[in-house]
XYZ file of C-alpha atoms in Angstrom:
577
model
C 0.000 0.000 0.000
C 1.211 3.522 -0.867
C 0.207 6.894 0.564
C 0.226 9.233 -2.439
C -0.890 12.716 -3.398
C -3.506 13.119 -6.129
C -0.729 14.415 -8.389
C 1.286 11.203 -7.957
C -1.836 9.092 -8.405
C -2.762 10.774 -11.691
C 0.787 10.209 -12.937
C 0.300 6.427 -12.698
C -1.006 6.402 -16.274
C -4.356 5.413 -17.773
C -7.300 4.418 -15.588
C -10.155 2.197 -16.752
C -13.413 1.626 -14.912
C -14.331 -2.053 -15.467
C -17.788 -3.011 -16.719
C -18.637 -4.587 -13.361
C -18.424 -1.251 -11.521
C -21.490 0.887 -10.915
C -21.894 4.056 -12.951
C -21.054 7.551 -11.785
C -23.371 8.351 -8.879
C -22.098 11.477 -7.129
C -24.699 14.190 -6.598
C -24.722 17.667 -5.080
C -24.146 16.517 -1.487
C -20.930 14.635 -2.294
C -19.725 17.425 -4.591
C -20.293 20.059 -1.913
C -18.420 17.905 0.601
C -15.457 17.816 -1.784
C -15.593 21.575 -2.349
C -15.796 22.205 1.404
C -12.770 19.952 1.925
C -10.916 21.902 -0.753
C -11.761 25.130 1.029
C -10.654 23.779 4.413
C -7.385 22.303 3.127
C -6.087 25.844 2.658
C -5.386 25.929 6.403
C -4.005 22.413 6.979
C -1.061 20.344 5.790
C -3.002 17.554 4.080
C -6.430 15.969 3.678
C -7.098 12.212 3.571
C -9.310 11.471 0.548
C -9.822 7.723 0.998
C -8.565 4.579 -0.695
C -7.933 3.842 -4.360
C -7.600 0.170 -5.315
C -6.088 -0.748 -8.686
C -5.182 -3.791 -10.769
C -2.509 -3.357 -13.449
C -4.054 -4.338 -16.783
C -1.447 -3.595 -19.466
C 0.262 -0.842 -21.447
C -0.890 1.709 -24.026
C 1.213 3.988 -26.211
C 0.085 7.605 -26.558
C 2.394 9.474 -28.907
C 5.873 8.167 -28.122
C 5.088 7.457 -24.463
C 4.196 4.031 -23.066
C 1.654 4.431 -20.273
C 0.630 1.792 -17.743
C -3.085 0.925 -17.676
C -4.973 0.184 -14.461
C -8.448 -1.146 -13.750
C -10.033 0.796 -10.885
C -11.403 -1.647 -8.320
C -12.376 1.039 -5.817
C -12.283 4.828 -6.061
C -13.810 5.383 -9.499
C -16.279 7.975 -8.179
C -13.495 10.151 -6.760
C -11.196 9.784 -9.766
C -13.999 10.700 -12.159
C -14.829 13.731 -10.024
C -11.189 14.848 -9.863
C -10.951 14.711 -13.664
C -14.095 16.806 -14.087
C -12.897 19.327 -11.507
C -9.474 19.746 -13.111
C -11.071 20.315 -16.504
C -13.480 22.829 -14.962
C -10.563 24.804 -13.474
C -8.792 24.771 -16.846
C -11.877 26.031 -18.687
C -12.533 28.703 -16.040
C -8.998 30.063 -16.485
C -9.566 29.985 -20.261
C -12.665 32.135 -19.786
C -10.719 34.738 -17.810
C -7.604 34.774 -20.001
C -7.089 32.137 -22.712
C -3.370 32.905 -22.850
C -2.898 31.796 -19.235
C -4.759 28.489 -19.577
C -1.769 26.180 -19.193
C -2.397 22.673 -20.552
C -0.285 21.293 -17.693
C -3.453 21.554 -15.567
C -5.070 18.779 -17.594
C -1.989 16.826 -18.685
C -3.202 13.820 -16.674
C -6.790 14.213 -17.871
C -6.385 14.595 -21.634
C -3.323 13.577 -23.634
C -3.116 14.086 -27.397
C -6.894 14.006 -27.734
C -7.348 10.934 -25.545
C -8.970 10.719 -22.143
C -6.755 9.138 -19.474
C -9.829 7.943 -17.597
C -12.002 5.442 -19.484
C -15.571 4.871 -18.289
C -17.310 1.505 -18.219
C -19.410 1.821 -21.379
C -18.894 3.313 -24.831
C -21.876 5.678 -24.539
C -20.811 6.955 -21.123
C -17.213 7.411 -22.294
C -18.262 9.459 -25.321
C -20.476 11.636 -23.120
C -17.678 12.061 -20.565
C -15.171 12.936 -23.291
C -17.496 15.653 -24.615
C -17.807 17.146 -21.113
C -14.027 17.227 -20.743
C -13.456 19.015 -24.038
C -16.299 21.530 -24.284
C -15.512 25.011 -22.942
C -18.930 26.650 -23.461
C -21.129 25.768 -20.483
C -24.249 26.901 -22.383
C -23.595 24.202 -24.964
C -23.006 21.669 -22.184
C -26.345 22.562 -20.590
C -28.066 21.509 -23.821
C -26.599 17.999 -23.695
C -29.249 15.270 -23.452
C -28.102 12.528 -21.043
C -29.383 9.034 -21.857
C -28.790 7.478 -18.432
C -28.529 8.390 -14.773
C -24.724 8.096 -15.025
C -24.649 10.668 -17.818
C -27.054 12.930 -15.954
C -24.803 12.848 -12.878
C -21.704 13.546 -14.996
C -23.446 16.508 -16.617
C -24.668 17.887 -13.285
C -21.158 17.604 -11.829
C -19.590 19.542 -14.706
C -22.265 22.260 -14.396
C -21.974 22.347 -10.586
C -18.210 22.856 -10.715
C -18.586 25.543 -13.366
C -21.111 27.392 -11.190
C -18.861 27.096 -8.140
C -15.763 28.397 -9.947
C -17.570 31.450 -11.348
C -17.066 33.153 -7.975
C -13.310 33.231 -8.606
C -12.019 35.920 -10.967
C -8.352 35.687 -9.972
C -6.257 33.194 -11.925
C -3.811 33.021 -9.009
C -6.635 31.844 -6.730
C -7.711 29.193 -9.232
C -4.133 27.937 -9.563
C -3.897 27.758 -5.778
C -7.059 25.615 -5.628
C -5.561 23.383 -8.323
C -2.298 23.003 -6.388
C -4.130 22.260 -3.129
C -6.076 19.436 -4.765
C -2.992 17.885 -6.324
C -0.570 18.249 -3.424
C -2.620 18.265 -0.209
C -5.260 15.630 -1.012
C -3.756 12.218 -0.153
C -5.005 8.685 -0.841
C -4.049 5.151 0.134
C -3.317 3.229 -3.062
C -3.655 -0.571 -3.117
C -2.272 -2.423 -6.147
C -3.680 -5.943 -6.487
C -2.506 -8.793 -8.664
C -5.914 -10.236 -9.553
C -9.671 -9.848 -8.957
C -9.912 -12.669 -6.447
C -7.775 -10.625 -4.043
C -10.359 -7.840 -3.932
C -12.581 -9.503 -1.358
C -9.594 -10.408 0.809
C -8.397 -6.793 0.874
C -11.824 -5.342 1.606
C -12.657 -7.830 4.339
C -9.518 -6.577 6.103
C -10.349 -2.932 5.372
C -13.821 -3.340 6.875
C -12.262 -4.384 10.160
C -10.433 -1.058 10.192
C -13.674 0.846 9.735
C -13.343 2.124 6.163
C -16.838 2.697 4.753
C -18.299 0.490 2.033
C -21.895 0.185 0.853
C -23.825 -2.925 1.884
C -23.847 -4.173 -1.709
C -20.088 -3.711 -1.967
C -19.598 -5.585 1.299
C -21.620 -8.534 0.025
C -19.875 -8.552 -3.355
C -16.463 -8.481 -1.715
C -17.460 -11.163 0.790
C -18.540 -13.487 -2.025
C -15.286 -12.820 -3.895
C -13.366 -13.406 -0.672
C -15.050 -16.807 -0.292
C -14.098 -17.776 -3.838
C -10.504 -16.810 -3.001
C -10.611 -19.138 0.006
C -12.072 -21.847 -2.212
C -9.442 -21.201 -4.906
C -12.122 -20.410 -7.515
C -10.815 -17.426 -9.497
C -13.214 -17.971 -12.410
C -16.210 -17.616 -10.107
C -14.705 -14.403 -8.700
C -14.763 -12.909 -12.203
C -18.343 -14.094 -12.670
C -19.384 -12.440 -9.400
C -17.801 -9.171 -10.510
C -19.512 -9.311 -13.899
C -22.943 -10.032 -12.462
C -22.619 -7.364 -9.790
C -21.775 -4.955 -12.606
C -25.109 -5.860 -14.200
C -26.828 -5.419 -10.822
C -25.312 -1.978 -10.223
C -26.239 -0.848 -13.747
C -29.833 -2.046 -13.403
C -30.395 -0.506 -9.980
C -28.823 2.795 -10.962
C -31.440 3.339 -13.672
C -34.331 3.125 -11.202
C -36.039 6.506 -11.130
C -36.552 8.741 -8.089
C -34.137 6.899 -5.775
C -30.597 7.644 -4.642
C -28.064 4.923 -5.472
C -27.244 4.095 -1.845
C -30.861 3.917 -0.767
C -31.987 1.689 -3.612
C -29.016 -0.679 -3.253
C -29.494 -1.115 0.497
C -33.245 -1.546 0.145
C -32.803 -4.047 -2.693
C -30.312 -6.117 -0.706
C -32.594 -6.239 2.332
C -35.584 -7.321 0.260
C -33.530 -9.988 -1.529
C -32.322 -11.356 1.801
C -35.894 -11.538 3.137
C -37.115 -13.473 0.099
C -34.101 -15.775 -0.213
C -33.700 -16.653 3.474
C -37.196 -16.285 4.946
C -35.636 -14.343 7.829
C -37.287 -10.997 8.618
C -35.974 -10.383 12.131
C -33.347 -7.780 13.063
C -32.538 -6.577 9.548
C -30.246 -3.689 10.480
C -27.039 -5.338 9.182
C -27.733 -7.460 6.098
C -24.063 -8.146 5.180
C -23.532 -9.590 8.664
C -26.683 -11.700 8.292
C -25.401 -13.097 5.005
C -22.054 -13.976 6.599
C -23.532 -15.600 9.696
C -26.843 -17.056 8.517
C -26.977 -17.463 4.752
C -23.520 -18.305 3.366
C -21.730 -19.017 6.605
C -18.195 -17.759 6.924
C -17.375 -19.978 9.896
C -17.843 -23.135 7.818
C -14.888 -22.122 5.655
C -12.775 -20.955 8.579
C -13.467 -24.210 10.427
C -12.079 -26.266 7.547
C -8.836 -24.730 6.353
C -8.225 -27.530 3.879
C -11.836 -27.581 2.684
C -11.003 -27.520 -1.023
C -8.460 -30.336 -0.670
C -10.207 -33.035 1.369
C -13.991 -32.530 1.256
C -15.137 -32.242 -2.334
C -18.840 -32.559 -1.528
C -18.754 -29.767 1.063
C -16.651 -27.616 -1.231
C -19.083 -28.048 -4.132
C -21.986 -27.288 -1.814
C -20.373 -24.003 -0.768
C -19.616 -23.062 -4.372
C -23.247 -23.762 -5.294
C -24.459 -21.552 -2.415
C -22.349 -18.672 -3.703
C -23.366 -19.077 -7.348
C -27.066 -19.542 -6.580
C -27.240 -16.424 -4.425
C -25.286 -14.395 -6.978
C -27.628 -15.536 -9.771
C -30.661 -14.701 -7.625
C -29.392 -11.178 -6.998
C -28.775 -10.601 -10.697
C -32.239 -11.784 -11.765
C -33.883 -9.887 -8.924
C -32.205 -6.614 -9.930
C -33.918 -6.870 -13.326
C -37.282 -7.518 -11.667
C -36.765 -4.747 -9.116
C -36.068 -2.253 -11.883
C -39.072 -3.421 -13.913
C -41.373 -2.981 -10.899
C -40.145 0.442 -9.803
C -39.792 1.820 -13.344
C -43.054 0.127 -14.397
C -41.378 -1.223 -17.517
C -43.118 -4.578 -18.036
C -44.299 -5.495 -21.530
C -47.837 -5.789 -20.143
C -49.223 -2.261 -19.700
C -51.933 -3.341 -17.254
C -49.198 -4.600 -14.920
C -47.447 -1.227 -15.138
C -50.701 0.622 -14.488
C -51.461 -1.462 -11.399
C -47.973 -0.737 -10.047
C -48.351 2.969 -10.773
C -51.535 3.076 -8.704
C -49.745 1.601 -5.685
C -46.829 3.971 -6.183
C -49.315 6.866 -6.244
C -50.773 5.628 -2.963
C -47.256 5.668 -1.513
C -47.014 2.022 -0.432
C -45.321 0.114 -3.242
C -42.106 -0.389 -1.235
C -43.956 -2.487 1.357
C -44.776 -5.054 -1.311
C -41.419 -5.304 -3.105
C -40.313 -8.574 -1.425
C -43.574 -10.188 -2.523
C -43.037 -8.977 -6.096
C -39.508 -10.415 -6.123
C -40.840 -13.752 -4.914
C -43.610 -13.849 -7.518
C -41.307 -12.907 -10.398
C -38.623 -15.401 -9.338
C -41.149 -18.250 -9.261
C -41.628 -19.838 -12.687
C -45.113 -21.041 -11.717
C -46.231 -17.422 -11.316
C -46.618 -15.216 -14.402
C -45.975 -11.442 -14.477
C -49.640 -10.835 -15.354
C -50.565 -12.371 -11.984
C -49.395 -9.058 -10.515
C -52.575 -7.385 -11.798
C -54.842 -9.453 -9.544
C -52.332 -9.360 -6.682
C -52.111 -5.573 -6.918
C -55.886 -5.196 -6.800
C -55.824 -6.888 -3.399
C -52.758 -4.948 -2.240
C -54.485 -1.733 -3.289
C -57.490 -2.633 -1.141
C -55.075 -3.397 1.702
C -53.455 0.024 1.264
C -56.740 1.946 1.107
C -58.339 0.172 4.050
C -55.359 -0.295 6.370
C -53.157 2.736 5.693
C -55.116 5.487 3.913
C -58.325 5.310 5.966
C -57.273 2.851 8.675
C -54.363 5.110 9.681
C -52.331 2.078 10.793
C -48.548 2.173 11.263
C -46.497 1.956 8.080
C -45.112 -1.491 8.951
C -48.525 -3.065 9.628
C -48.655 -6.503 8.034
C -44.981 -6.500 7.024
C -44.074 -9.720 8.822
C -47.022 -11.545 7.263
C -46.200 -10.160 3.809
C -42.554 -11.204 4.158
C -43.587 -14.705 5.226
C -45.889 -14.957 2.212
C -43.034 -13.826 -0.033
C -40.839 -16.644 1.257
C -43.656 -19.172 0.789
C -44.117 -18.055 -2.816
C -40.366 -18.188 -3.469
C -40.081 -21.711 -2.035
C -43.222 -23.027 -3.788
C -45.144 -23.537 -0.548
C -48.150 -21.562 -1.749
C -49.862 -21.197 -5.139
C -51.501 -18.196 -6.799
C -55.021 -18.936 -5.547
C -53.806 -19.538 -2.003
C -51.753 -16.341 -2.085
C -54.778 -14.235 -3.021
C -56.779 -15.822 -0.209
C -54.007 -15.141 2.329
C -53.769 -11.511 1.221
C -57.508 -11.016 1.652
C -57.286 -12.609 5.099
C -54.585 -10.076 5.924
C -56.955 -7.241 5.011
C -59.695 -8.645 7.249
C -57.245 -9.072 10.109
C -56.091 -5.453 9.973
C -59.282 -3.547 9.107
C -62.987 -3.600 9.980
C -65.858 -2.370 7.825
C -67.370 -0.424 10.731
C -64.186 1.529 11.441
C -63.603 2.070 7.729
C -67.079 3.552 7.198
C -66.594 5.956 10.087
C -63.166 7.005 8.894
C -64.255 7.703 5.311
C -67.043 9.976 6.538
C -65.314 11.708 9.442
C -61.589 11.856 8.593
C -60.182 15.263 7.694
C -59.066 13.778 4.392
C -57.581 16.959 2.939
C -54.989 17.199 5.717
C -54.574 13.467 6.438
C -54.200 11.932 2.969
C -51.418 12.804 0.520
C -52.395 14.907 -2.479
C -51.563 12.146 -4.971
C -53.542 9.514 -3.023
C -56.508 11.848 -2.688
C -56.393 12.589 -6.410
C -56.426 8.876 -7.183
C -59.419 8.196 -4.921
C -61.409 11.139 -6.304
C -60.438 10.153 -9.844
C -61.697 6.605 -9.322
C -64.952 8.089 -8.036
C -65.050 10.231 -11.186
C -64.597 7.169 -13.421
C -67.350 5.432 -11.471
C -69.757 8.328 -12.103
C -68.727 8.542 -15.773
C -69.496 4.858 -16.147
C -73.111 5.473 -15.191
C -73.591 8.221 -17.808
C -74.493 7.859 -21.475
C -72.546 11.012 -22.438
C -68.908 10.778 -21.357
C -65.975 13.192 -21.538
C -62.398 12.076 -22.193
C -60.674 13.433 -19.091
C -57.405 11.531 -19.593
C -55.631 8.614 -17.953
C -54.762 8.237 -14.289
C -51.099 9.068 -14.980
C -52.054 12.218 -16.890
C -54.413 13.490 -14.216
C -52.327 12.656 -11.137
C -49.279 14.386 -12.627
C -51.244 17.314 -14.097
C -50.704 20.356 -11.899
C -53.657 22.121 -13.538
C -56.059 19.525 -12.156
C -56.404 20.210 -8.465
C -58.512 19.286 -5.466
C -61.238 21.857 -4.926
C -62.960 22.632 -1.620
C -66.632 22.922 -2.534
C -67.222 25.083 0.528
C -64.081 27.264 0.635
C -61.516 26.977 3.403
C -61.556 30.737 3.871
C -64.550 31.971 5.850
C -66.391 34.483 3.666
C -68.120 37.598 5.038
C -71.713 36.902 5.997
C -71.306 33.122 5.515
C -71.641 30.746 8.464
C -68.444 28.845 9.283
C -68.589 25.087 8.616
C -67.001 22.276 10.629
C -66.640 19.746 7.809
C -64.543 21.786 5.374
C -61.709 19.216 5.007
C -63.880 16.084 4.920
C -63.951 13.912 1.798
C -67.535 14.961 1.048
C -66.374 18.562 0.545
C -63.623 17.720 -1.960
C -63.841 17.402 -5.735
C -61.442 17.345 -8.676
C -61.474 20.438 -10.866
C -59.767 22.110 -13.813
C -61.002 25.477 -12.568
C -59.500 26.048 -9.121
C -58.150 29.465 -10.075
C -61.552 30.542 -11.385
C -63.568 29.071 -8.522
C -61.321 30.447 -5.775
C -62.870 31.440 -2.457
C -66.456 31.726 -3.650
C -69.723 30.496 -2.230
C -71.265 27.275 -3.464
C -74.181 29.046 -5.159
C -71.846 31.333 -7.121
C -69.887 28.290 -8.377
C -72.835 26.136 -9.509
C -72.844 27.505 -13.056
C -69.137 26.634 -13.419
C -69.737 23.125 -12.052
C -72.566 22.641 -14.559
C -70.180 23.135 -17.524
C -67.371 20.942 -16.155
C -65.986 17.882 -17.954
C -65.889 16.163 -14.563
C -69.069 14.256 -13.732
C -68.261 14.679 -10.038
C -68.503 18.473 -10.434
C -71.652 18.331 -12.576
C -73.204 16.099 -9.913
C -73.027 19.019 -7.462
C -75.667 21.073 -9.282
C -78.212 18.642 -7.855
C -77.735 20.320 -4.469
C -79.744 23.490 -3.757
C -77.480 24.470 -0.873
C -74.139 23.408 0.594
C -73.558 22.996 4.317
C -72.210 20.574 6.930
C -75.192 18.276 6.411
C -74.837 18.043 2.630
C -71.084 17.464 3.012
C -71.875 14.382 5.109
C -74.552 13.275 2.625
C -72.101 13.425 -0.278
C -69.480 11.777 1.925
C -71.800 8.791 2.317
C -72.062 8.456 -1.476
C -68.279 8.379 -1.764
C -68.146 6.034 1.228
C -70.383 3.507 -0.555
C -68.210 3.712 -3.658
C -65.017 3.106 -1.636
C -66.523 0.200 0.313
C -67.680 -1.449 -2.926
C -64.477 -0.872 -4.894
C -61.957 -1.868 -2.230
C -63.619 -4.823 -0.556
C -61.768 -7.070 1.869
């Protein structure tokens, strides 16, 4: 191990990010941490910037110079960021005075038109190369990233440009450059082969260096293959984890760390059937699933006990294969990217209700079981939607209600101990166990829905009521799909009796109840007006639920409850136990 400055590190040669590594994932928080460290390092001798782990992979000639090539095992996020920052400094100096933009600043970033850091896919590398070379930030802002990796690369380049605009002195910019290169220090590990990676990181973990849970599991599996003298399997683990990282990174609306940790926990639940004390999944895998002590207890395992050795190899390969397949399913569920649109629509509804994460282990189990078909999710989701509406939305139960039972059902599905028909029955039993019709009726009528239910969930419920009313009419209006309406900011939830007390109008108690809420295109027009002054607008609405209101001569606490009972009946009928 060496302790080197960033300048010495960059002088090593050419760096390549292998295909098995995750894409570039740094966002504003990590970038600001780096910039704060750069600001602080002005007043100290040096700053420790973590560990870089490399494997020498060959030579490449650029011009007349032979450069050593390295695969980056760990540290690709930091190295990528350093390259983007150095280029940003160079371009900022060029903006101030092109004559003072010394190419020495980027000599270890770009060399004779070639990037000295190679990303893990052709598309990402071309995008990265364009970011390194383009001076005009307005052109860069027009780039269209095709993946989350490219989006993060673009945001980093723009973020650094914005940060450096505050500096108008070239001397200050050069000082920042020198501080990064000379005062930032890293530990550099050079390994001989991939199977050593797990061995190194298992040791590093004991010294408290941070790794993600997914990295810990990957390195543990590689470490086991090293102990079993199976280098080919180590390469296979790396390749499949590369696929896993790529798949998970493209899931929308989640940070990389959160989605990876959540995915690993859900996979462990399904694969092991264990849903107790899930705070440290890597430790659980080591002690309960693929047991480390069995290898430690038999130092000559791969020499004298072929059956036990083959069993351990199978455990490693089976779990690795399960993780890879599950990453594809996880992405399909959360991105709603199945070939069957009705499956995607049913998942979108649960996402809108804010509870899809509770059911992810069950989805993994269903999709990993060959006896279950993806289209089975439509019927399953209808029941899970009823569970969500009755238990969480109107039942106001804790967010983890039913989790243990759902996790147990997931394991039963995964291990073929329950079929599709039995699963649906068990899910309906779970609804009955956690909700009662009497309490549900009271809650629908009396809950202050406007303040207690999320806007998206409330929109979905009112929209379903709208579709129900439209279905009873001979003349229908095309109001759009659920996705269009839920995401449409122009369609809002209107208080029929306004929240603001108007002069000369008696205050009402039931303002925020479900019976006083309706979807509208006209919230800006309707505003804080009395019911009678809004009736003519309701009469011309495309929404049947607004047109229905003209049947009321007056609007008060009593009529709010009356309309609430109509919606109550609809909800009880649609989302039965």
